[in-house]
CSV table of C-alpha atoms and ligand atoms in Angstrom, one decimal:
chain,number,residue,atom,x,y,z
A,79,MET,CA,-1.2,14.9,-34.1
A,80,LYS,CA,-3.6,17.5,-32.8
A,81,GLY,CA,-6.1,14.8,-32.0
A,82,LEU,CA,-3.5,12.9,-30.3
A,83,ILE,CA,-2.6,15.7,-28.0
A,84,PHE,CA,-6.2,16.4,-27.3
A,85,ALA,CA,-6.7,12.8,-26.5
A,86,ALA,CA,-3.9,12.8,-24.0
A,87,LEU,CA,-5.2,16.0,-22.4
A,88,VAL,CA,-8.5,14.4,-21.9
A,89,VAL,CA,-7.0,11.3,-20.4
A,90,ALA,CA,-4.9,13.5,-18.1
A,91,LEU,CA,-7.9,15.8,-17.0
A,92,SER,CA,-10.2,12.7,-16.3
A,93,GLY,CA,-7.5,11.0,-14.1
A,94,ALA,CA,-7.7,8.0,-16.3
A,95,ALA,CA,-3.9,8.2,-17.0
A,96,THR,CA,-3.3,6.5,-13.5
A,97,ALA,CA,-5.9,3.9,-14.1
A,98,GLN,CA,-4.1,3.0,-17.2
A,99,ALA,CA,-0.7,2.6,-15.9
A,100,PRO,CA,0.2,-1.0,-15.5
A,101,LEU,CA,-0.5,-2.5,-12.2
A,102,PRO,CA,2.5,-3.1,-10.0
A,103,PHE,CA,1.0,-6.5,-9.0
A,104,VAL,CA,-0.8,-9.3,-10.7
A,105,LEU,CA,-4.2,-10.2,-9.2
A,106,ASN,CA,-4.9,-13.9,-8.9
A,107,GLN,CA,-8.1,-15.3,-7.6
A,108,VAL,CA,-7.3,-18.2,-5.2
A,109,GLY,CA,-10.8,-18.9,-3.9
A,110,PRO,CA,-14.3,-17.6,-4.1
A,111,GLY,CA,-14.0,-13.8,-3.3
A,112,VAL,CA,-10.3,-14.4,-2.2
A,113,TYR,CA,-7.5,-12.8,-4.2
A,114,ALA,CA,-3.7,-12.8,-4.0
A,115,ALA,CA,-2.0,-9.6,-5.3
A,116,ILE,CA,1.5,-11.0,-6.4
A,117,ASP,CA,4.3,-8.3,-6.8
A,118,GLY,CA,5.1,-7.9,-10.5
A,119,PRO,CA,8.5,-8.8,-12.0
A,120,GLU,CA,9.9,-5.3,-11.5
A,121,HIS,CA,9.0,-5.6,-7.8
A,122,LYS,CA,7.5,-2.1,-7.7
A,123,ALA,CA,4.9,-3.3,-5.1
A,124,GLY,CA,7.7,-4.5,-2.9
A,125,SER,CA,5.8,-7.6,-1.6
A,126,ASN,CA,2.5,-9.5,-2.1
A,127,ALA,CA,-0.8,-8.5,-0.7
A,128,GLY,CA,-4.3,-9.8,-1.0
A,129,PHE,CA,-7.9,-9.5,0.0
A,130,VAL,CA,-11.0,-11.3,1.1
A,131,ILE,CA,-14.5,-10.2,0.1
A,132,GLY,CA,-17.1,-11.2,2.8
A,133,ASP,CA,-20.9,-10.6,3.0
A,134,ASP,CA,-20.6,-7.2,4.3
A,135,GLY,CA,-17.2,-5.9,3.7
A,136,VAL,CA,-13.6,-6.6,2.6
A,137,LEU,CA,-10.5,-7.5,4.6
A,138,VAL,CA,-7.2,-6.6,3.0
A,139,VAL,CA,-4.0,-8.5,3.8
A,140,ASP,CA,-0.9,-6.2,3.7
A,141,ALA,CA,-0.4,-2.8,2.1
A,142,PHE,CA,2.7,-3.2,-0.2
A,143,PHE,CA,5.7,-0.9,0.1
A,144,THR,CA,4.2,2.3,-1.3
A,145,GLN,CA,0.9,4.1,-1.1
A,146,ASP,CA,0.6,4.3,-4.8
A,147,ALA,CA,0.6,0.5,-5.0
A,148,ALA,CA,-1.9,0.2,-2.2
A,149,ARG,CA,-4.2,2.8,-4.0
A,150,ALA,CA,-3.9,0.6,-7.1
A,151,LEU,CA,-5.0,-2.4,-5.0
A,152,VAL,CA,-8.1,-0.2,-3.6
A,153,ALA,CA,-8.9,0.5,-7.2
A,154,GLU,CA,-8.9,-3.2,-8.1
A,155,ILE,CA,-11.1,-3.9,-5.1
A,156,ARG,CA,-13.5,-1.2,-6.1
A,157,ARG,CA,-13.7,-2.8,-9.6
A,158,LEU,CA,-14.8,-6.2,-8.1
A,159,THR,CA,-17.2,-5.2,-5.2
A,160,PRO,CA,-19.0,-2.0,-3.9
A,161,LYS,CA,-18.6,-3.4,-0.4
A,162,PRO,CA,-16.6,-1.2,2.2
A,163,ILE,CA,-13.0,-2.0,2.9
A,164,ARG,CA,-13.2,-2.7,6.6
A,165,TYR,CA,-9.8,-4.0,7.7
A,166,VAL,CA,-6.2,-4.2,6.5
A,167,VAL,CA,-4.2,-6.8,8.5
A,168,ASN,CA,-0.4,-6.4,8.4
A,169,THR,CA,1.4,-9.7,8.6
A,170,HIS,CA,4.3,-8.1,10.3
A,171,TYR,CA,6.0,-4.6,10.6
A,172,HIS,CA,8.3,-4.6,7.7
A,173,ALA,CA,7.9,-1.6,5.5
A,174,ASP,CA,7.5,-3.5,2.3
A,175,HIS,CA,4.2,-4.9,3.9
A,176,THR,CA,3.1,-1.7,5.8
A,177,GLY,CA,4.4,1.1,3.6
A,178,GLY,CA,0.9,1.6,2.0
A,179,ASP,CA,-1.2,1.4,5.2
A,180,GLN,CA,-2.3,5.1,5.0
A,181,ALA,CA,-3.9,4.5,1.6
A,182,LEU,CA,-5.9,1.7,3.1
A,183,ARG,CA,-6.8,3.7,6.0
A,184,ASP,CA,-7.9,6.6,3.7
A,185,ALA,CA,-10.1,4.0,2.0
A,186,GLY,CA,-11.9,3.3,5.4
A,187,ALA,CA,-9.8,0.4,6.8
A,188,ILE,CA,-9.0,-0.3,10.4
A,189,ILE,CA,-5.4,-1.4,10.7
A,190,ILE,CA,-5.0,-4.7,12.5
A,191,ALA,CA,-1.6,-6.1,13.5
A,192,HIS,CA,0.4,-8.1,16.1
A,193,ARG,CA,0.8,-6.0,19.2
A,194,ASN,CA,4.5,-5.7,18.6
A,195,VAL,CA,4.1,-3.9,15.4
A,196,ARG,CA,3.1,-0.6,17.1
A,197,GLY,CA,6.5,-0.4,18.8
A,198,TRP,CA,8.5,-1.5,15.7
A,199,VAL,CA,6.9,0.0,12.6
A,200,ARG,CA,8.3,3.5,12.9
A,201,THR,CA,11.7,2.7,14.4
A,202,ASN,CA,13.0,-0.9,13.4
A,203,ASN,CA,12.1,-0.2,9.8
A,204,ILE,CA,15.0,2.3,9.6
A,205,THR,CA,17.3,-0.5,10.8
A,206,LEU,CA,15.9,-2.8,8.2
A,207,PHE,CA,17.2,-0.8,5.4
A,208,GLY,CA,20.6,-0.5,6.7
A,209,ASP,CA,22.9,1.5,4.3
A,210,ARG,CA,20.2,1.7,1.9
A,211,ILE,CA,18.1,4.2,3.9
A,212,THR,CA,17.7,7.7,2.5
A,213,PRO,CA,16.5,10.9,4.3
A,214,GLU,CA,13.3,10.6,2.3
A,215,LEU,CA,12.6,6.9,3.2
A,216,LYS,CA,13.4,7.7,6.9
A,217,ALA,CA,10.8,10.4,6.9
A,218,ARG,CA,8.3,8.2,5.3
A,219,ILE,CA,8.9,5.3,7.9
A,220,GLU,CA,8.7,7.7,10.8
A,221,ALA,CA,5.3,8.9,9.5
A,222,LEU,CA,3.8,5.4,9.0
A,223,PRO,CA,0.4,5.0,10.7
A,224,LEU,CA,0.3,2.9,13.8
A,225,PRO,CA,-2.0,-0.1,13.9
A,226,ASP,CA,-5.4,0.7,15.5
A,227,LEU,CA,-6.3,-2.8,16.7
A,228,VAL,CA,-3.5,-5.1,18.0
A,229,THR,CA,-3.4,-8.7,19.3
A,230,ASP,CA,-0.9,-11.2,20.7
A,231,LYS,CA,-3.5,-13.9,20.5
A,232,ASP,CA,-5.4,-15.6,17.6
A,233,LEU,CA,-8.2,-13.5,16.5
A,234,THR,CA,-11.4,-14.2,14.4
A,235,VAL,CA,-12.7,-11.6,12.1
A,236,TRP,CA,-16.3,-12.1,10.9
A,237,LEU,CA,-17.1,-10.6,7.5
A,238,GLY,CA,-20.8,-11.2,7.8
A,239,SER,CA,-21.1,-15.0,7.8
A,240,ARG,CA,-17.5,-15.4,6.4
A,241,ARG,CA,-14.9,-16.4,9.0
A,242,VAL,CA,-11.3,-15.2,8.8
A,243,VAL,CA,-8.8,-16.3,11.3
A,244,LEU,CA,-5.7,-14.4,12.3
A,245,SER,CA,-3.0,-16.5,14.0
A,246,THR,CA,0.2,-15.4,15.8
A,247,VAL,CA,3.2,-17.4,14.4
A,248,LEU,CA,6.9,-17.4,15.4
A,249,GLY,CA,10.0,-17.1,13.3
A,250,HIS,CA,10.2,-14.1,11.1
A,251,THR,CA,10.0,-11.0,13.3
A,252,GLY,CA,8.5,-11.9,16.6
A,253,GLY,CA,5.3,-10.1,15.6
A,254,ASP,CA,3.8,-12.0,12.8
A,255,LEU,CA,0.2,-12.9,11.9
A,256,THR,CA,-1.0,-15.3,9.3
A,257,ILE,CA,-4.6,-14.9,7.8
A,258,SER,CA,-6.6,-18.0,6.9
A,259,VAL,CA,-10.0,-18.3,5.1
A,260,PRO,CA,-11.1,-21.8,6.1
A,261,ASP,CA,-14.1,-21.9,3.6
A,262,ALA,CA,-11.9,-21.1,0.7
A,263,LYS,CA,-8.9,-23.2,1.9
A,264,VAL,CA,-6.5,-20.2,1.5
A,265,LEU,CA,-3.7,-19.2,4.0
A,266,PHE,CA,-2.0,-15.9,3.7
A,267,ALA,CA,1.4,-16.8,5.1
A,268,GLY,CA,3.1,-13.4,5.0
A,269,ASP,CA,6.9,-13.8,5.2
A,270,MET,CA,6.7,-17.0,7.0
A,271,LEU,CA,6.7,-18.5,3.4
A,272,TRP,CA,8.8,-17.2,0.4
A,273,ARG,CA,8.4,-19.1,-2.9
A,274,ARG,CA,11.7,-19.7,-4.7
A,275,ILE,CA,13.2,-16.4,-3.4
A,276,ALA,CA,16.0,-16.2,-0.6
A,277,PRO,CA,14.2,-14.9,2.5
A,278,ASN,CA,15.1,-11.9,4.7
A,279,LEU,CA,16.4,-13.3,8.1
A,280,ILE,CA,17.3,-10.0,9.7
A,281,ASP,CA,14.8,-10.4,12.5
A,282,GLY,CA,14.3,-14.1,12.3
A,283,SER,CA,14.9,-17.4,14.1
A,284,VAL,CA,15.3,-20.3,11.7
A,285,LYS,CA,14.6,-22.6,14.5
A,286,GLU,CA,11.2,-21.2,15.2
A,287,TRP,CA,10.6,-20.5,11.5
A,288,THR,CA,11.1,-24.1,10.4
A,289,ALA,CA,8.7,-25.2,13.2
A,290,THR,CA,6.0,-22.9,11.9
A,291,ASP,CA,6.4,-24.0,8.3
A,292,ALA,CA,6.1,-27.6,9.6
A,293,ALA,CA,2.9,-26.6,11.1
A,294,PHE,CA,1.6,-25.1,7.8
A,295,MET,CA,2.2,-28.5,6.2
A,296,ARG,CA,0.0,-30.1,8.9
A,297,ILE,CA,-3.1,-27.9,8.7
A,298,PRO,CA,-6.3,-29.5,7.6
A,299,ASP,CA,-6.6,-29.9,3.9
A,300,ALA,CA,-3.0,-29.0,3.4
A,301,ALA,CA,-2.9,-30.7,0.1
A,302,LEU,CA,-5.8,-28.6,-1.2
A,303,THR,CA,-4.7,-25.3,0.3
A,304,ARG,CA,-3.5,-22.3,-1.7
A,305,TYR,CA,-0.6,-20.7,0.4
A,306,VAL,CA,-0.1,-17.1,-0.5
A,307,PRO,CA,3.6,-16.2,0.4
A,308,GLY,CA,4.9,-12.7,1.3
A,309,HIS,CA,7.2,-12.9,-1.7
A,310,GLY,CA,6.9,-15.1,-4.9
A,311,ASP,CA,4.0,-16.7,-6.6
A,312,VAL,CA,1.0,-18.5,-5.1
A,313,ALA,CA,2.2,-21.6,-3.5
A,314,ASP,CA,1.1,-25.1,-2.5
A,315,VAL,CA,2.1,-27.4,0.3
A,316,ASN,CA,5.1,-28.7,-1.8
A,317,ASP,CA,6.5,-25.2,-2.0
A,318,VAL,CA,6.1,-24.9,1.8
A,319,ALA,CA,8.1,-28.1,2.2
A,320,GLU,CA,10.7,-26.7,-0.3
A,321,PHE,CA,11.0,-23.5,1.5
A,322,ARG,CA,11.4,-25.2,4.8
A,323,THR,CA,14.2,-27.3,3.2
A,324,TYR,CA,15.9,-24.2,2.0
A,325,LEU,CA,16.1,-22.9,5.5
A,326,LEU,CA,17.4,-26.3,6.8
A,327,ASP,CA,20.0,-26.5,4.0
A,328,LEU,CA,21.1,-23.0,5.0
A,329,LYS,CA,21.4,-24.0,8.6
A,330,ARG,CA,23.3,-27.2,7.8
A,331,LEU,CA,25.7,-25.6,5.4
A,332,VAL,CA,26.5,-22.7,7.7
A,333,GLY,CA,27.0,-25.1,10.5
A,334,GLU,CA,29.5,-27.2,8.5
A,335,GLY,CA,31.3,-24.1,7.4
A,336,ARG,CA,31.6,-23.0,11.1
A,337,LYS,CA,32.9,-26.4,12.1
A,338,ALA,CA,35.6,-26.0,9.4
A,339,GLY,CA,36.6,-22.7,10.9
A,340,LEU,CA,35.2,-20.4,8.2
A,341,LYS,CA,34.0,-16.9,9.2
A,342,ASP,CA,32.4,-13.9,7.7
A,343,ASP,CA,33.1,-13.5,3.9
A,344,ALA,CA,34.8,-16.8,3.7
A,345,LEU,CA,31.9,-18.6,5.2
A,346,ALA,CA,29.5,-16.8,2.8
A,347,ARG,CA,31.8,-17.9,-0.3
A,348,ASN,CA,31.7,-21.4,0.9
A,349,VAL,CA,27.9,-21.7,1.5
A,350,ALA,CA,26.7,-19.6,-1.5
A,351,PRO,CA,27.6,-22.1,-4.3
A,352,LYS,CA,26.3,-25.2,-2.4
A,353,LEU,CA,23.0,-23.5,-1.5
A,354,ARG,CA,22.5,-22.4,-5.0
A,355,ALA,CA,23.2,-25.8,-6.4
A,356,LEU,CA,20.6,-27.3,-4.2
A,357,HIS,CA,18.0,-24.6,-5.2
A,358,PRO,CA,18.9,-23.9,-8.8
A,359,ASP,CA,15.5,-22.4,-9.8
A,360,TRP,CA,15.6,-19.8,-6.8
A,361,THR,CA,16.4,-16.1,-7.0
A,362,ILE,CA,19.3,-15.8,-4.6
A,363,SER,CA,21.1,-12.5,-4.9
A,364,ASP,CA,24.7,-12.0,-3.6
A,365,ARG,CA,23.4,-9.4,-1.2
A,366,ALA,CA,20.7,-11.8,0.1
A,367,ILE,CA,23.0,-14.8,0.5
A,368,ALA,CA,25.6,-12.8,2.4
A,369,ALA,CA,23.1,-11.5,4.8
A,370,GLU,CA,21.5,-14.9,5.2
A,371,VAL,CA,24.7,-16.6,6.0
A,372,ARG,CA,25.7,-13.8,8.5
A,373,TYR,CA,22.3,-14.0,10.3
A,374,MET,CA,22.5,-17.9,10.5
A,375,ASP,CA,26.0,-17.7,11.7
A,376,GLN,CA,24.8,-15.4,14.5
A,377,GLU,CA,21.9,-17.7,15.3
A,378,LEU,CA,24.1,-20.7,15.7
A,379,ALA,CA,26.6,-18.7,17.7
A,380,GLY,CA,23.7,-17.5,20.1
A,381,THR,CA,24.5,-13.8,19.3
A,382,LYS,CA,21.5,-13.0,17.0
A,383,LYS,CA,19.7,-9.8,17.8
A,384,ARG,CA,15.9,-9.9,17.5
A,385,PRO,CA,13.5,-7.1,17.8
A,386,ILE,CA,12.6,-6.5,21.5
A,387,PRO,CA,8.8,-6.0,22.2
A,388,ALA,CA,8.1,-2.6,23.5
A,389,ALA,CA,5.8,-1.8,26.4
A,390,ASP,CA,2.3,-0.4,25.3
B,1037,LIG,ZN1,8.5,-9.0,3.2
């Protein structure tokens, strides 16, 4: 017993206790020096992230929801390479992807994002949580770091001789970037792709979104490409097609319900079992489906509100 307490004390003092805590994500190598960090089954990381190790540094994709999760990612990177962490690219402003940015900045990274993220990250994230916002979360959102380097055009980042291409894409928020590593045939799709999980449409346009996913299916070497989604496991081009079909099914079913005169809860109750029957192996919570139907209904009615870009 004494020995046990002593061992626990040594662990606590050496700081090894945190290193031994289970990771909130699963690291999955998707190419040479390219890793996806997939949110664990308890969803403690909040979303997926990843990183690319180049000749002279590391580029991280997204920062999870918490600084703790982001620090765990930094520790995993440090385990694999001594090269400096030079960049973190946020795929969009949502807090489940930007919440850990400060930990990446503390590790030396420059924060890169779409130009619209600066205007949205500290404000629209409060709306994102709706009635689930707490004073603590609100304060955390209002203190999120703003991106250092922004773009509204495609951007190439060179990690020595390794080319990483950031592309602006439409559909999810109006300020999304994808990150591709052509030499490894990996595309970090952010929330333009969800694998077998109902997506969050709060800021989205299904019309634009399905067009972007169609473009993902046409990239060179699509059949050989690993697509890293914002949520769900590492995907292939068939998963991209299935996700796009999910969005199109949602659109069609909501359209049919609207034609039958259904509204609000009645519309959601009509669509939910049909959508679930079409995608039986998907995780579709009651809350998610109610929100999806409402947002799809608004898009079809032409009343959907989307984030408005702020002036610099
Ligand atoms: Zn997300």
